[in-house]
Amino acid sequence: FSDVLALPIFKQEDSSLPQENETKHPPFQYVMCAATSPAVKLYDETLTYLNQGQSYEIRMLDNRKAGDIPEINGKLVKSIIRVVFHDRRLQYTEHQQLEGWKWNRPGDRLLDLDIPMSVGVIDIKTNPSQLNAVEFLWDPTKCTSAFIQVHCISTEFTPRKHGGEKGVPFRIQVDTFKQTENGEYTDHLHSASCQIKVFKPKGADRKQKTDREKMEKRTAHEKEKYQPSYDTTVLTEMRLEPIIEDAVEHEQKKSSKRTLPADYGDSLAKRGSCSPWPDTPTTFVNNSPTPAPTFTSAQHNTYSVPDSNSSSPNHQGDGTSQGSGDQLHPSATIQETQQWLLKHRFSTYTRLFSNFSGADLLKLTREDLVQICGPADGIRLYNALKSRSVRPRLTIYVCQEPLRSIQLERQDAGNGDSSNGAIYVYHAIYLEEMAASEVTRKLALAFNIPLHQINQVYRQGPTGIHILVSDQMVQNFQDESCFLFTTIK
């Protein structure tokens, strides 16, 4: 035992640890209430399994000693929680990876904050362009807990080959900033993170149980090589040397013509970030919907009286003339495309198509739109783009019977030839409802007759009798029947 203590490595570590703890005392501590895996080697970083969409508490703790960072006393600090990649290969392609995920999961976020369960967090903000991050302000002197939900699963970023692929690990990272003199929270204070894997609902529980059963089968000697499972996961400050070396190498490969400054690695270390952090902290905005422009289109109402053109099937009785605003043109700008989406009840996808012009949107196939927007909205958007109208349930052709005097004049002009008599021009009446009231309304629209002046509609039957047009009669009309009609007082 005395020989072991005399080993230089133990003497070095014992003498250096107190000094490191003294100089690197973290001002904050973040603890996630989720158990660590028991199947992790003794000197490896902890690994925690999470269920997709489940809320997990992260306790934000003030860990300062007396006199540490006095400038934040009585003030709020800002923390940004992110879910990032653990593998450096994926870190370098993070933007492409997240864009691909967003394409496959439109409208979803990688990370959300469970606001009703969270305690002590204020001014919560999310940025639509940063789907993997949330930010908030909190008071270090008060009890603060942020409940997070991770919606991406580890296997979504694994190349699909033969099934059963191993999922990639993520990191939950917390970066905390203090307020500067100009009121912005850009002065970095502390960063910490932990390694996680995310499974489909209940999958994390099964994986934790499997790891525990594996460890129970190991011998006592083998168990000594593994660390125990802890009820909570402490987010720790990672060793930055490997990341710094990789980042320097990556930058040098990217630009062989320029020489990186000698203190480039030191500047990365000073950032205190567990994964590459931008030079300027991301600015977040309120996640409030953009005010939609006001449109004058009437609400859908079967029994309203729109203009006369709405008797065509393209209108479906919505009371709006089929103008240029109803059809998206290839020449439409990005702004006009956004307005078109809002007008046609696709506001959920305005952010997804924020850079699409009319031509870009019209190039998408039906399969593309179904994959992006899902089956229901994808088909609806495709039909709207192609101006595909609802097929009317019944089409009839109606002509107003010319007056006898007009017929006689035309016959005289034609030297008594009856073939040159009155010209019969028919109007197409498209019925979306098989009802007598629909016939009355469409007749009024087609022939500019005030609806309130039409008392009854009759059909001339055998021997010239007048039969009241009822719903049942309309339901027995043959499609594309022709009718002459006249008005009687």
GROMACS .gro file of C-alpha atoms in nm:
model
  489
    1PHE     CA    1   0.000   0.000   0.000
    2SER     CA    2   0.289   0.235   0.083
    3ASP     CA    3   0.452   0.148  -0.252
    4VAL     CA    4   0.135   0.247  -0.439
    5LEU     CA    5   0.124   0.583  -0.265
    6ALA     CA    6   0.486   0.642  -0.365
    7LEU     CA    7   0.403   0.619  -0.735
    8PRO     CA    8   0.475   0.953  -0.908
    9ILE     CA    9   0.142   0.958  -1.096
   10PHE     CA   10  -0.058   0.948  -0.771
   11LYS     CA   11   0.163   1.216  -0.613
   12GLN     CA   12   0.117   1.439  -0.919
   13GLU     CA   13  -0.260   1.405  -0.926
   14ASP     CA   14  -0.297   1.462  -0.553
   15SER     CA   15  -0.090   1.777  -0.568
   16SER     CA   16  -0.257   1.917  -0.877
   17LEU     CA   17  -0.625   1.847  -0.806
   18PRO     CA   18  -0.678   2.105  -0.532
   19GLN     CA   19  -0.526   2.377  -0.748
   20GLU     CA   20  -0.746   2.289  -1.048
   21ASN     CA   21  -1.059   2.281  -0.835
   22GLU     CA   22  -0.968   2.615  -0.692
   23THR     CA   23  -0.916   2.784  -1.026
   24LYS     CA   24  -1.192   2.610  -1.220
   25HIS     CA   25  -1.475   2.622  -0.970
   26PRO     CA   26  -1.789   2.634  -1.190
   27PRO     CA   27  -2.029   2.918  -1.108
   28PHE     CA   28  -2.337   2.708  -1.194
   29GLN     CA   29  -2.440   2.345  -1.189
   30TYR     CA   30  -2.705   2.178  -1.402
   31VAL     CA   31  -2.857   1.848  -1.293
   32MET     CA   32  -3.093   1.648  -1.516
   33CYS     CA   33  -3.336   1.419  -1.333
   34ALA     CA   34  -3.271   1.106  -1.540
   35ALA     CA   35  -3.071   0.799  -1.439
   36THR     CA   36  -2.736   0.724  -1.599
   37SER     CA   37  -2.662   0.391  -1.765
   38PRO     CA   38  -2.485   0.125  -1.554
   39ALA     CA   39  -2.306  -0.013  -1.863
   40VAL     CA   40  -2.046   0.268  -1.885
   41LYS     CA   41  -1.677   0.207  -1.823
   42LEU     CA   42  -1.529   0.359  -1.508
   43TYR     CA   43  -1.338   0.642  -1.674
   44ASP     CA   44  -1.578   0.708  -1.963
   45GLU     CA   45  -1.835   0.986  -1.970
   46THR     CA   46  -2.180   0.903  -1.836
   47LEU     CA   47  -2.456   0.811  -2.081
   48THR     CA   48  -2.823   0.880  -2.015
   49TYR     CA   49  -3.120   0.732  -2.204
   50LEU     CA   50  -3.423   0.955  -2.272
   51ASN     CA   51  -3.766   0.881  -2.415
   52GLN     CA   52  -3.877   1.082  -2.716
   53GLY     CA   53  -4.117   1.362  -2.620
   54GLN     CA   54  -4.101   1.292  -2.244
   55SER     CA   55  -4.042   1.587  -2.010
   56TYR     CA   56  -3.717   1.577  -1.811
   57GLU     CA   57  -3.627   1.827  -1.540
   58ILE     CA   58  -3.297   2.018  -1.550
   59ARG     CA   59  -3.229   2.192  -1.219
   60MET     CA   60  -3.040   2.519  -1.256
   61LEU     CA   61  -2.824   2.562  -0.943
   62ASP     CA   62  -2.615   2.857  -0.825
   63ASN     CA   63  -2.275   2.708  -0.741
   64ARG     CA   64  -2.080   3.029  -0.675
   65LYS     CA   65  -1.857   3.077  -0.377
   66ALA     CA   66  -1.882   3.396  -0.173
   67GLY     CA   67  -1.756   3.685  -0.382
   68ASP     CA   68  -1.767   3.499  -0.716
   69ILE     CA   69  -1.907   3.703  -1.007
   70PRO     CA   70  -2.058   3.976  -0.788
   71GLU     CA   71  -2.182   4.166  -1.095
   72ILE     CA   72  -2.474   3.922  -1.138
   73ASN     CA   73  -2.599   3.960  -0.781
   74GLY     CA   74  -2.964   4.064  -0.791
   75LYS     CA   75  -2.971   4.024  -1.170
   76LEU     CA   76  -3.099   3.768  -1.416
   77VAL     CA   77  -2.884   3.548  -1.637
   78LYS     CA   78  -2.971   3.390  -1.970
   79SER     CA   79  -2.932   3.021  -2.044
   80ILE     CA   80  -2.959   2.849  -2.381
   81ILE     CA   81  -3.032   2.477  -2.378
   82ARG     CA   82  -2.943   2.292  -2.696
   83VAL     CA   83  -2.947   1.935  -2.820
   84VAL     CA   84  -2.635   1.886  -3.033
   85PHE     CA   85  -2.438   1.599  -3.182
   86HIS     CA   86  -2.178   1.416  -2.978
   87ASP     CA   87  -1.981   1.283  -3.277
   88ARG     CA   88  -1.747   1.541  -3.424
   89ARG     CA   89  -1.817   1.409  -3.774
   90LEU     CA   90  -2.181   1.510  -3.733
   91GLN     CA   91  -2.089   1.837  -3.562
   92TYR     CA   92  -1.916   1.956  -3.878
   93THR     CA   93  -2.226   1.876  -4.086
   94GLU     CA   94  -2.476   1.984  -3.821
   95HIS     CA   95  -2.652   2.234  -4.047
   96GLN     CA   96  -2.707   1.979  -4.325
   97GLN     CA   97  -2.819   1.714  -4.076
   98LEU     CA   98  -3.075   1.945  -3.915
   99GLU     CA   99  -3.203   2.065  -4.252
  100GLY     CA  100  -3.260   1.704  -4.356
  101TRP     CA  101  -3.444   1.633  -4.032
  102LYS     CA  102  -3.661   1.942  -4.080
  103TRP     CA  103  -3.747   1.829  -4.434
  104ASN     CA  104  -3.862   1.489  -4.306
  105ARG     CA  105  -4.042   1.630  -4.000
  106PRO     CA  106  -4.202   1.957  -4.117
  107GLY     CA  107  -4.344   2.172  -3.841
  108ASP     CA  108  -4.165   1.981  -3.561
  109ARG     CA  109  -3.885   2.092  -3.330
  110LEU     CA  110  -3.590   1.888  -3.206
  111LEU     CA  111  -3.612   2.047  -2.860
  112ASP     CA  112  -3.902   2.203  -2.670
  113LEU     CA  113  -3.948   2.350  -2.324
  114ASP     CA  114  -4.240   2.213  -2.122
  115ILE     CA  115  -4.352   2.555  -1.999
  116PRO     CA  116  -4.636   2.448  -1.762
  117MET     CA  117  -4.401   2.222  -1.565
  118SER     CA  118  -4.099   2.456  -1.561
  119VAL     CA  119  -4.033   2.672  -1.253
  120GLY     CA  120  -3.853   3.007  -1.230
  121VAL     CA  121  -3.790   3.052  -1.605
  122ILE     CA  122  -3.906   3.376  -1.765
  123ASP     CA  123  -3.898   3.538  -2.109
  124ILE     CA  124  -3.887   3.201  -2.287
  125LYS     CA  125  -3.795   3.232  -2.653
  126THR     CA  126  -3.755   2.995  -2.946
  127ASN     CA  127  -3.625   3.075  -3.290
  128PRO     CA  128  -3.797   2.907  -3.588
  129SER     CA  129  -3.459   2.876  -3.759
  130GLN     CA  130  -3.300   2.713  -3.450
  131LEU     CA  131  -3.510   2.400  -3.398
  132ASN     CA  132  -3.261   2.247  -3.153
  133ALA     CA  133  -3.243   2.530  -2.898
  134VAL     CA  134  -3.453   2.716  -2.641
  135GLU     CA  135  -3.353   3.012  -2.428
  136PHE     CA  136  -3.483   3.178  -2.112
  137LEU     CA  137  -3.387   3.410  -1.827
  138TRP     CA  138  -3.361   3.297  -1.465
  139ASP     CA  139  -3.258   3.424  -1.123
  140PRO     CA  140  -2.964   3.225  -0.976
  141THR     CA  141  -3.081   3.300  -0.621
  142LYS     CA  142  -3.420   3.134  -0.676
  143CYS     CA  143  -3.529   2.776  -0.732
  144THR     CA  144  -3.523   2.716  -1.110
  145SER     CA  145  -3.612   2.405  -1.306
  146ALA     CA  146  -3.644   2.377  -1.684
  147PHE     CA  147  -3.834   2.075  -1.819
  148ILE     CA  148  -3.715   1.979  -2.167
  149GLN     CA  149  -3.859   1.750  -2.433
  150VAL     CA  150  -3.635   1.597  -2.703
  151HIS     CA  151  -3.831   1.502  -3.014
  152CYS     CA  152  -3.554   1.361  -3.236
  153ILE     CA  153  -3.446   1.001  -3.186
  154SER     CA  154  -3.090   0.874  -3.222
  155THR     CA  155  -3.158   0.642  -3.517
  156GLU     CA  156  -3.293   0.927  -3.734
  157PHE     CA  157  -2.936   1.035  -3.806
  158THR     CA  158  -2.803   0.684  -3.877
  159PRO     CA  159  -2.760   0.579  -4.243
  160ARG     CA  160  -3.029   0.323  -4.324
  161LYS     CA  161  -2.864   0.003  -4.448
  162HIS     CA  162  -3.016  -0.321  -4.326
  163GLY     CA  163  -3.222  -0.229  -4.020
  164GLY     CA  164  -3.129  -0.239  -3.652
  165GLU     CA  165  -2.866   0.034  -3.688
  166LYS     CA  166  -2.709   0.176  -3.375
  167GLY     CA  167  -2.835   0.524  -3.290
  168VAL     CA  168  -2.600   0.821  -3.266
  169PRO     CA  169  -2.546   0.989  -2.928
  170PHE     CA  170  -2.650   1.350  -2.866
  171ARG     CA  171  -2.548   1.605  -2.605
  172ILE     CA  172  -2.771   1.821  -2.388
  173GLN     CA  173  -2.575   2.144  -2.356
  174VAL     CA  174  -2.646   2.447  -2.139
  175ASP     CA  175  -2.470   2.779  -2.204
  176THR     CA  176  -2.521   3.066  -1.960
  177PHE     CA  177  -2.457   3.435  -2.026
  178LYS     CA  178  -2.466   3.753  -1.820
  179GLN     CA  179  -2.591   4.092  -1.928
  180THR     CA  180  -2.349   4.344  -2.078
  181GLU     CA  181  -2.354   4.721  -2.035
  182ASN     CA  182  -2.570   4.763  -2.346
  183GLY     CA  183  -2.834   4.527  -2.200
  184GLU     CA  184  -2.763   4.224  -2.420
  185TYR     CA  185  -2.695   3.880  -2.275
  186THR     CA  186  -2.378   3.803  -2.470
  187ASP     CA  187  -2.109   3.775  -2.201
  188HIS     CA  188  -2.041   3.402  -2.164
  189LEU     CA  189  -2.022   3.268  -1.806
  190HIS     CA  190  -2.041   2.890  -1.814
  191SER     CA  191  -2.115   2.584  -2.029
  192ALA     CA  192  -2.177   2.222  -1.939
  193SER     CA  193  -2.324   1.918  -2.112
  194CYS     CA  194  -2.397   1.548  -2.085
  195GLN     CA  195  -2.419   1.260  -2.331
  196ILE     CA  196  -2.760   1.116  -2.412
  197LYS     CA  197  -2.934   0.875  -2.646
  198VAL     CA  198  -3.299   0.923  -2.735
  199PHE     CA  199  -3.535   0.631  -2.799
  200LYS     CA  200  -3.895   0.601  -2.905
  201PRO     CA  201  -4.145   0.623  -2.613
  202LYS     CA  202  -4.067   0.360  -2.344
  203GLY     CA  203  -3.753   0.258  -2.534
  204ALA     CA  204  -3.521   0.428  -2.285
  205ASP     CA  205  -3.677   0.232  -1.997
  206ARG     CA  206  -3.626  -0.097  -2.183
  207LYS     CA  207  -3.265  -0.009  -2.269
  208GLN     CA  208  -3.192   0.086  -1.905
  209LYS     CA  209  -3.339  -0.246  -1.791
  210THR     CA  210  -3.133  -0.439  -2.047
  211ASP     CA  211  -2.810  -0.270  -1.936
  212ARG     CA  212  -2.891  -0.343  -1.571
  213GLU     CA  213  -2.956  -0.711  -1.646
  214LYS     CA  214  -2.628  -0.737  -1.838
  215MET     CA  215  -2.435  -0.590  -1.547
  216GLU     CA  216  -2.598  -0.832  -1.303
  217LYS     CA  217  -2.463  -1.124  -1.507
  218ARG     CA  218  -2.104  -0.997  -1.486
  219THR     CA  219  -1.862  -1.114  -1.220
  220ALA     CA  220  -1.766  -0.893  -0.926
  221HIS     CA  221  -1.424  -0.832  -1.082
  222GLU     CA  222  -1.579  -0.719  -1.413
  223LYS     CA  223  -1.827  -0.492  -1.233
  224GLU     CA  224  -1.538  -0.298  -1.083
  225LYS     CA  225  -1.453  -0.172  -1.433
  226TYR     CA  226  -1.793  -0.003  -1.466
  227GLN     CA  227  -1.934   0.297  -1.286
  228PRO     CA  228  -2.261   0.265  -1.094
  229SER     CA  229  -2.589   0.402  -1.222
  230TYR     CA  230  -2.682   0.735  -1.064
  231ASP     CA  231  -3.039   0.857  -1.018
  232THR     CA  232  -2.954   1.195  -1.172
  233THR     CA  233  -2.720   1.315  -1.447
  234VAL     CA  234  -2.481   1.601  -1.370
  235LEU     CA  235  -2.392   1.813  -1.672
  236THR     CA  236  -2.014   1.860  -1.666
  237GLU     CA  237  -1.761   2.085  -1.828
  238MET     CA  238  -1.593   1.872  -2.093
  239ARG     CA  239  -1.222   1.856  -2.165
  240LEU     CA  240  -1.187   2.086  -2.464
  241GLU     CA  241  -0.840   1.985  -2.586
  242PRO     CA  242  -0.954   1.722  -2.841
  243ILE     CA  243  -1.226   1.951  -2.977
  244ILE     CA  244  -0.979   2.238  -3.003
  245GLU     CA  245  -0.725   2.023  -3.188
  246ASP     CA  246  -0.991   1.897  -3.428
  247ALA     CA  247  -1.127   2.246  -3.485
  248VAL     CA  248  -0.779   2.385  -3.563
  249GLU     CA  249  -0.710   2.096  -3.802
  250HIS     CA  250  -1.050   2.143  -3.968
  251GLU     CA  251  -0.993   2.515  -4.019
  252GLN     CA  252  -0.645   2.459  -4.161
  253LYS     CA  253  -0.777   2.203  -4.410
  254LYS     CA  254  -1.053   2.441  -4.508
  255SER     CA  255  -0.811   2.722  -4.591
  256SER     CA  256  -0.454   2.615  -4.660
  257LYS     CA  257  -0.362   2.959  -4.799
  258ARG     CA  258  -0.409   3.151  -4.475
  259THR     CA  259  -0.227   3.096  -4.147
  260LEU     CA  260  -0.437   3.064  -3.835
  261PRO     CA  261  -0.338   3.287  -3.543
  262ALA     CA  262  -0.120   3.128  -3.277
  263ASP     CA  263  -0.384   3.178  -3.011
  264TYR     CA  264  -0.665   3.022  -3.216
  265GLY     CA  265  -0.684   2.719  -2.986
  266ASP     CA  266  -0.683   2.940  -2.677
  267SER     CA  267  -0.965   3.150  -2.815
  268LEU     CA  268  -1.171   2.833  -2.867
  269ALA     CA  269  -1.099   2.722  -2.512
  270LYS     CA  270  -1.211   3.055  -2.372
  271ARG     CA  271  -1.551   3.005  -2.527
  272GLY     CA  272  -1.614   2.728  -2.277
  273SER     CA  273  -1.843   2.553  -2.521
  274CYS     CA  274  -1.885   2.176  -2.539
  275SER     CA  275  -1.949   2.181  -2.911
  276PRO     CA  276  -1.845   2.448  -3.163
  277TRP     CA  277  -2.015   2.770  -3.055
  278PRO     CA  278  -2.059   3.064  -3.294
  279ASP     CA  279  -1.847   3.375  -3.239
  280THR     CA  280  -2.161   3.576  -3.178
  281PRO     CA  281  -2.430   3.412  -2.962
  282THR     CA  282  -2.745   3.332  -3.153
  283THR     CA  283  -3.009   3.601  -3.128
  284PHE     CA  284  -3.350   3.456  -3.052
  285VAL     CA  285  -3.682   3.617  -3.130
  286ASN     CA  286  -4.028   3.572  -2.988
  287ASN     CA  287  -4.208   3.281  -3.141
  288SER     CA  288  -4.517   3.485  -3.215
  289PRO     CA  289  -4.696   3.435  -3.547
  290THR     CA  290  -4.643   3.696  -3.815
  291PRO     CA  291  -4.954   3.913  -3.858
  292ALA     CA  292  -5.133   3.790  -4.166
  293PRO     CA  293  -5.238   4.043  -4.428
  294THR     CA  294  -5.605   4.123  -4.434
  295PHE     CA  295  -5.807   3.977  -4.717
  296THR     CA  296  -6.157   4.078  -4.822
  297SER     CA  297  -6.275   3.729  -4.915
  298ALA     CA  298  -6.604   3.626  -4.757
  299GLN     CA  299  -6.638   3.320  -4.533
  300HIS     CA  300  -6.759   2.996  -4.687
  301ASN     CA  301  -7.136   2.996  -4.669
  302THR     CA  302  -7.361   2.789  -4.888
  303TYR     CA  303  -7.652   3.027  -4.867
  304SER     CA  304  -7.472   3.357  -4.913
  305VAL     CA  305  -7.516   3.549  -5.239
  306PRO     CA  306  -7.176   3.606  -5.397
  307ASP     CA  307  -7.119   3.761  -5.738
  308SER     CA  308  -7.262   3.604  -6.050
  309ASN     CA  309  -6.943   3.425  -6.149
  310SER     CA  310  -6.959   3.199  -5.848
  311SER     CA  311  -7.203   2.967  -6.020
  312SER     CA  312  -6.897   2.804  -6.176
  313PRO     CA  313  -6.762   2.496  -5.999
  314ASN     CA  314  -6.428   2.664  -5.924
  315HIS     CA  315  -6.588   2.876  -5.657
  316GLN     CA  316  -6.751   2.609  -5.449
  317GLY     CA  317  -6.986   2.872  -5.312
  318ASP     CA  318  -6.730   3.075  -5.118
  319GLY     CA  319  -6.851   3.412  -5.237
  320THR     CA  320  -6.520   3.522  -5.388
  321SER     CA  321  -6.459   3.581  -5.756
  322GLN     CA  322  -6.185   3.367  -5.899
  323GLY     CA  323  -5.925   3.638  -5.936
  324SER     CA  324  -5.551   3.621  -5.970
  325GLY     CA  325  -5.509   3.594  -5.590
  326ASP     CA  326  -5.676   3.251  -5.588
  327GLN     CA  327  -5.426   3.091  -5.824
  328LEU     CA  328  -5.053   3.092  -5.757
  329HIS     CA  329  -4.857   3.203  -6.063
  330PRO     CA  330  -4.498   3.099  -6.142
  331SER     CA  331  -4.398   3.466  -6.142
  332ALA     CA  332  -4.513   3.514  -5.779
  333THR     CA  333  -4.244   3.652  -5.550
  334ILE     CA  334  -4.152   3.500  -5.214
  335GLN     CA  335  -4.372   3.755  -5.035
  336GLU     CA  336  -4.668   3.689  -5.268
  337THR     CA  337  -4.622   3.314  -5.216
  338GLN     CA  338  -4.633   3.363  -4.838
  339GLN     CA  339  -4.955   3.564  -4.873
  340TRP     CA  340  -5.105   3.295  -5.094
  341LEU     CA  341  -5.026   3.027  -4.834
  342LEU     CA  342  -5.184   3.236  -4.558
  343LYS     CA  343  -5.495   3.306  -4.763
  344HIS     CA  344  -5.548   2.938  -4.840
  345ARG     CA  345  -5.511   2.825  -4.478
  346PHE     CA  346  -5.153   2.692  -4.501
  347SER     CA  347  -5.011   2.924  -4.234
  348THR     CA  348  -4.849   2.623  -4.061
  349TYR     CA  349  -4.612   2.585  -4.356
  350THR     CA  350  -4.520   2.949  -4.422
  351ARG     CA  351  -4.197   2.904  -4.225
  352LEU     CA  352  -4.117   2.581  -4.407
  353PHE     CA  353  -4.163   2.750  -4.748
  354SER     CA  354  -4.013   3.082  -4.636
  355ASN     CA  355  -3.768   3.092  -4.930
  356PHE     CA  356  -4.000   2.949  -5.198
  357SER     CA  357  -4.121   3.158  -5.490
  358GLY     CA  358  -4.430   3.069  -5.691
  359ALA     CA  359  -4.221   2.876  -5.944
  360ASP     CA  360  -4.044   2.681  -5.668
  361LEU     CA  361  -4.370   2.575  -5.508
  362LEU     CA  362  -4.537   2.480  -5.837
  363LYS     CA  363  -4.245   2.253  -5.929
  364LEU     CA  364  -4.316   2.025  -5.634
  365THR     CA  365  -4.497   1.703  -5.723
  366ARG     CA  366  -4.790   1.553  -5.536
  367GLU     CA  367  -4.553   1.300  -5.376
  368ASP     CA  368  -4.319   1.579  -5.265
  369LEU     CA  369  -4.599   1.771  -5.095
  370VAL     CA  370  -4.736   1.460  -4.924
  371GLN     CA  371  -4.390   1.383  -4.787
  372ILE     CA  372  -4.338   1.743  -4.666
  373CYS     CA  373  -4.683   1.826  -4.531
  374GLY     CA  374  -4.830   1.484  -4.460
  375PRO     CA  375  -5.111   1.311  -4.653
  376ALA     CA  376  -5.398   1.543  -4.560
  377ASP     CA  377  -5.239   1.886  -4.602
  378GLY     CA  378  -5.011   1.765  -4.882
  379ILE     CA  379  -5.305   1.662  -5.103
  380ARG     CA  380  -5.494   1.979  -5.011
  381LEU     CA  381  -5.196   2.198  -5.103
  382TYR     CA  382  -5.145   2.009  -5.430
  383ASN     CA  383  -5.509   2.060  -5.527
  384ALA     CA  384  -5.491   2.428  -5.437
  385LEU     CA  385  -5.174   2.479  -5.642
  386LYS     CA  386  -5.326   2.306  -5.944
  387SER     CA  387  -5.658   2.492  -5.895
  388ARG     CA  388  -5.836   2.160  -5.880
  389SER     CA  389  -6.196   2.230  -5.794
  390VAL     CA  390  -6.456   2.008  -5.631
  391ARG     CA  391  -6.660   1.830  -5.894
  392PRO     CA  392  -7.021   1.954  -5.877
  393ARG     CA  393  -7.282   1.700  -5.778
  394LEU     CA  394  -7.514   1.810  -6.058
  395THR     CA  395  -7.484   2.026  -6.369
  396ILE     CA  396  -7.787   2.169  -6.552
  397TYR     CA  397  -7.809   2.411  -6.844
  398VAL     CA  398  -8.065   2.690  -6.828
  399CYS     CA  399  -8.172   2.945  -7.087
  400GLN     CA  400  -8.410   3.235  -7.037
  401GLU     CA  401  -8.691   3.197  -7.291
  402PRO     CA  402  -8.677   3.494  -7.535
  403LEU     CA  403  -8.985   3.715  -7.556
  404ARG     CA  404  -9.227   3.637  -7.838
  405SER     CA  405  -9.186   3.987  -7.988
  406ILE     CA  406  -8.808   3.935  -8.023
  407GLN     CA  407  -8.865   3.601  -8.191
  408LEU     CA  408  -9.108   3.756  -8.442
  409GLU     CA  409  -8.870   4.040  -8.528
  410ARG     CA  410  -8.587   3.795  -8.597
  411GLN     CA  411  -8.814   3.577  -8.808
  412ASP     CA  412  -8.914   3.884  -9.017
  413ALA     CA  413  -8.549   3.977  -9.061
  414GLY     CA  414  -8.482   3.628  -9.188
  415ASN     CA  415  -8.759   3.650  -9.454
  416GLY     CA  416  -8.979   3.407  -9.265
  417ASP     CA  417  -8.711   3.141  -9.231
  418SER     CA  418  -8.767   2.986  -8.887
  419SER     CA  419  -8.410   2.858  -8.885
  420ASN     CA  420  -8.296   3.217  -8.829
  421GLY     CA  421  -8.521   3.259  -8.527
  422ALA     CA  422  -8.426   3.336  -8.166
  423ILE     CA  423  -8.078   3.249  -8.045
  424TYR     CA  424  -8.091   3.036  -7.732
  425VAL     CA  425  -7.790   3.099  -7.502
  426TYR     CA  426  -7.760   2.867  -7.204
  427HIS     CA  427  -7.596   2.922  -6.865
  428ALA     CA  428  -7.427   2.633  -6.687
  429ILE     CA  429  -7.554   2.592  -6.330
  430TYR     CA  430  -7.326   2.385  -6.106
  431LEU     CA  431  -7.492   2.250  -5.793
  432GLU     CA  432  -7.281   2.151  -5.493
  433GLU     CA  433  -7.598   2.070  -5.298
  434MET     CA  434  -7.895   1.876  -5.432
  435ALA     CA  435  -8.148   2.121  -5.290
  436ALA     CA  436  -8.422   2.344  -5.431
  437SER     CA  437  -8.277   2.644  -5.245
  438GLU     CA  438  -7.946   2.591  -5.429
  439VAL     CA  439  -8.128   2.596  -5.764
  440THR     CA  440  -8.306   2.918  -5.668
  441ARG     CA  441  -7.983   3.084  -5.556
  442LYS     CA  442  -7.785   2.986  -5.865
  443LEU     CA  443  -8.068   3.103  -6.097
  444ALA     CA  444  -8.069   3.439  -5.923
  445LEU     CA  445  -7.695   3.470  -5.965
  446ALA     CA  446  -7.685   3.360  -6.327
  447PHE     CA  447  -7.962   3.593  -6.446
  448ASN     CA  448  -7.911   3.888  -6.209
  449ILE     CA  449  -8.247   3.848  -6.038
  450PRO     CA  450  -8.270   3.970  -5.675
  451LEU     CA  451  -8.302   3.657  -5.465
  452HIS     CA  452  -8.577   3.802  -5.245
  453GLN     CA  453  -8.797   3.857  -5.551
  454ILE     CA  454  -8.811   3.485  -5.632
  455ASN     CA  455  -9.112   3.345  -5.448
  456GLN     CA  456  -9.131   2.989  -5.589
  457VAL     CA  457  -8.968   2.783  -5.862
  458TYR     CA  458  -9.191   2.551  -6.067
  459ARG     CA  459  -9.129   2.292  -6.333
  460GLN     CA  460  -9.375   2.263  -6.619
  461GLY     CA  461  -9.517   1.915  -6.629
  462PRO     CA  462  -9.763   1.718  -6.845
  463THR     CA  463 -10.049   1.921  -6.996
  464GLY     CA  464  -9.869   2.240  -6.890
  465ILE     CA  465  -9.921   2.204  -6.516
  466HIS     CA  466  -9.679   2.380  -6.273
  467ILE     CA  467  -9.504   2.146  -6.027
  468LEU     CA  468  -9.326   2.297  -5.726
  469VAL     CA  469  -8.952   2.223  -5.740
  470SER     CA  470  -8.859   2.036  -5.421
  471ASP     CA  471  -8.536   1.885  -5.290
  472GLN     CA  472  -8.656   1.542  -5.397
  473MET     CA  473  -8.721   1.665  -5.751
  474VAL     CA  474  -8.373   1.816  -5.775
  475GLN     CA  475  -8.221   1.488  -5.654
  476ASN     CA  476  -8.393   1.315  -5.947
  477PHE     CA  477  -8.271   1.561  -6.214
  478GLN     CA  478  -8.058   1.398  -6.479
  479ASP     CA  479  -7.708   1.540  -6.506
  480GLU     CA  480  -7.662   1.797  -6.784
  481SER     CA  481  -8.037   1.844  -6.838
  482CYS     CA  482  -8.146   2.150  -7.039
  483PHE     CA  483  -8.423   2.387  -6.927
  484LEU     CA  484  -8.592   2.697  -7.062
  485PHE     CA  485  -8.722   2.931  -6.796
  486THR     CA  486  -8.937   3.237  -6.780
  487THR     CA  487  -9.068   3.458  -6.498
  488ILE     CA  488  -9.433   3.500  -6.410
  489LYS     CA  489  -9.587   3.753  -6.173
   0.00000   0.00000   0.00000
